[in-house]
mmCIF file of C-alpha atoms in Angstrom:
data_model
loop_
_atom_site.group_PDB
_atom_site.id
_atom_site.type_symbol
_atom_site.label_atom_id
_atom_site.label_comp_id
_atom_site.label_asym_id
_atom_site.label_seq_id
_atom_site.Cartn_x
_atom_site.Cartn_y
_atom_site.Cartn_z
ATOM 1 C CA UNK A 1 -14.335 19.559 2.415
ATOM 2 C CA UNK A 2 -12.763 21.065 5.438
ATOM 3 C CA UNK A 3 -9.373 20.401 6.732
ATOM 4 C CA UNK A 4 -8.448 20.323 10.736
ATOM 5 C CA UNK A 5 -5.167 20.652 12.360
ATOM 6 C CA UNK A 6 -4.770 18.710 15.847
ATOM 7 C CA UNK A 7 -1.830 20.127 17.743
ATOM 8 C CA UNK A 8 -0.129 18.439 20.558
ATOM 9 C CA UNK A 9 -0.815 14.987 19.887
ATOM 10 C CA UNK A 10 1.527 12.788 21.697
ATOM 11 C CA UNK A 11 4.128 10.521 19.311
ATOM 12 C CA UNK A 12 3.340 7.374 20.590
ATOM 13 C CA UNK A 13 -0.395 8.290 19.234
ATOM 14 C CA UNK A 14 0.950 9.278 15.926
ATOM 15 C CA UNK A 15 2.949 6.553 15.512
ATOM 16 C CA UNK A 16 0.001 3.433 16.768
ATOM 17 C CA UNK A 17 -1.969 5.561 14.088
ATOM 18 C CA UNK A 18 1.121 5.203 11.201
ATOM 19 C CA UNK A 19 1.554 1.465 12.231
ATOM 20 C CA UNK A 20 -2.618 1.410 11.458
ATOM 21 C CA UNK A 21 -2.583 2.874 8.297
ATOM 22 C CA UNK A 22 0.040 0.552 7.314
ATOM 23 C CA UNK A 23 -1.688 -2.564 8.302
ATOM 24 C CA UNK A 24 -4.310 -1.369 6.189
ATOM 25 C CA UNK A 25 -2.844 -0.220 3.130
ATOM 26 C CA UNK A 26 -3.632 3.308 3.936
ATOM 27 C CA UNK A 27 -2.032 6.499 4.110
ATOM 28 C CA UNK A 28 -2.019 8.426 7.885
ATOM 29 C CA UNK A 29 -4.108 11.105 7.232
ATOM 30 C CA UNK A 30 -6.843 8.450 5.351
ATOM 31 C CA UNK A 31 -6.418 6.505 8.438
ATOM 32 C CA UNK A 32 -7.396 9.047 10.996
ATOM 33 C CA UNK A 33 -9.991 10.145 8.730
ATOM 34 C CA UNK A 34 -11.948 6.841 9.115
ATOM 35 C CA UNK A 35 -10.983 6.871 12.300
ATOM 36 C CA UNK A 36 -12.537 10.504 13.068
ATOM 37 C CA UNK A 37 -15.832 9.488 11.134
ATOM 38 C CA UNK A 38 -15.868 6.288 12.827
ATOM 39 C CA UNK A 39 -15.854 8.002 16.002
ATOM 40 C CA UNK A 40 -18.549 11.093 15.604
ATOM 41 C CA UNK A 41 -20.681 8.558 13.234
ATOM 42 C CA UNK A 42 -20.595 4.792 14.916
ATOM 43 C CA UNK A 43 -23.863 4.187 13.293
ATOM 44 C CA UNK A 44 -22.504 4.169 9.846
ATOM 45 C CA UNK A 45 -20.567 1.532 8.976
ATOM 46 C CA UNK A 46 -17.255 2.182 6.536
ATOM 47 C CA UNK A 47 -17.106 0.197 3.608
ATOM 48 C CA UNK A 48 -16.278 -3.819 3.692
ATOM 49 C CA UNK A 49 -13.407 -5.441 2.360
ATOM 50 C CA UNK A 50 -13.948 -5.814 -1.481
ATOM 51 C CA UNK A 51 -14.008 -9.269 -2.879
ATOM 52 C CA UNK A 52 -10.275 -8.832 -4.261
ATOM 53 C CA UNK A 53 -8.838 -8.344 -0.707
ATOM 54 C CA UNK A 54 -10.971 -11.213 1.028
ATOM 55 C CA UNK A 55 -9.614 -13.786 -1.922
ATOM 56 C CA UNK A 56 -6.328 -11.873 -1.451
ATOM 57 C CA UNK A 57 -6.469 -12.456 2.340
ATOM 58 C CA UNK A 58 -7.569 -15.934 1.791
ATOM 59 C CA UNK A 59 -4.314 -17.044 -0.239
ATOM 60 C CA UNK A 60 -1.716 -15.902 2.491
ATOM 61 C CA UNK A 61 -0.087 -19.022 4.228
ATOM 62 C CA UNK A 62 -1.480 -20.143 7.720
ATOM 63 C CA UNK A 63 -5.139 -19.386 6.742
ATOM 64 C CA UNK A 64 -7.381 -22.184 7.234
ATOM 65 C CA UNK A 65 -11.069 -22.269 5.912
ATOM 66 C CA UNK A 66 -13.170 -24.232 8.527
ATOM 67 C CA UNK A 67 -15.568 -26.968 6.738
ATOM 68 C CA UNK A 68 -18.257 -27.869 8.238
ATOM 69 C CA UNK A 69 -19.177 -31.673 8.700
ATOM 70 C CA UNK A 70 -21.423 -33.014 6.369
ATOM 71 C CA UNK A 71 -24.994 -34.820 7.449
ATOM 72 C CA UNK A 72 -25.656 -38.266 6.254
ATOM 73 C CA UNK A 73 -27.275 -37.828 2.603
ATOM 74 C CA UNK A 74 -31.460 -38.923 3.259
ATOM 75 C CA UNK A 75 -32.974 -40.694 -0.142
ATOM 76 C CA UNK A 76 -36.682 -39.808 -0.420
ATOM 77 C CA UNK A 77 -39.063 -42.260 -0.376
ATOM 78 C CA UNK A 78 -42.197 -42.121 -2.715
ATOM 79 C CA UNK A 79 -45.634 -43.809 -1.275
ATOM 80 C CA UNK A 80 -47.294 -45.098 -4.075
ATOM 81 C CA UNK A 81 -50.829 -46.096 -3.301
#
């Protein structure tokens, strides 16, 4: 694996980019590596959120699961002849 240096990179950057990783349970230089792949390879996606995190996600307080209205039940009818 190679490593890169970026010099010069304004705080407020840095900083957006700490407040990401955060957010995300990441460290910064994790973060700007997706970020950096993300950017030179938009046609591969990263990785989705496991199970684990979507349930995990799921439990906070304020989220709402939308359920969709259910259709009148139809009983089949059998033609005897």
């Amino acid at each position: 694996m190679a490593s890169v240096t970026i010099r010069n990179l304004p705080d407020d950057v840095k900083q957006d980019l700490r407040e990401r990783a955060a957010k995300n349970g990441r460290s910064l230089e994790d973060e700007a590596r997706r970020a950096l792949i993300a950017l030179v390879r938009p046609e591969t996606t990263t990785p989705s959120k496991g199970m684990f995190e979507m349930l995990y996600e799921a439990s906070r307080p304020g989220f709402d699961i939308e359920i969709p209205a259910r259709s009148p039940a139809r009983i089949p009818t059998f033609d005897v002849e």
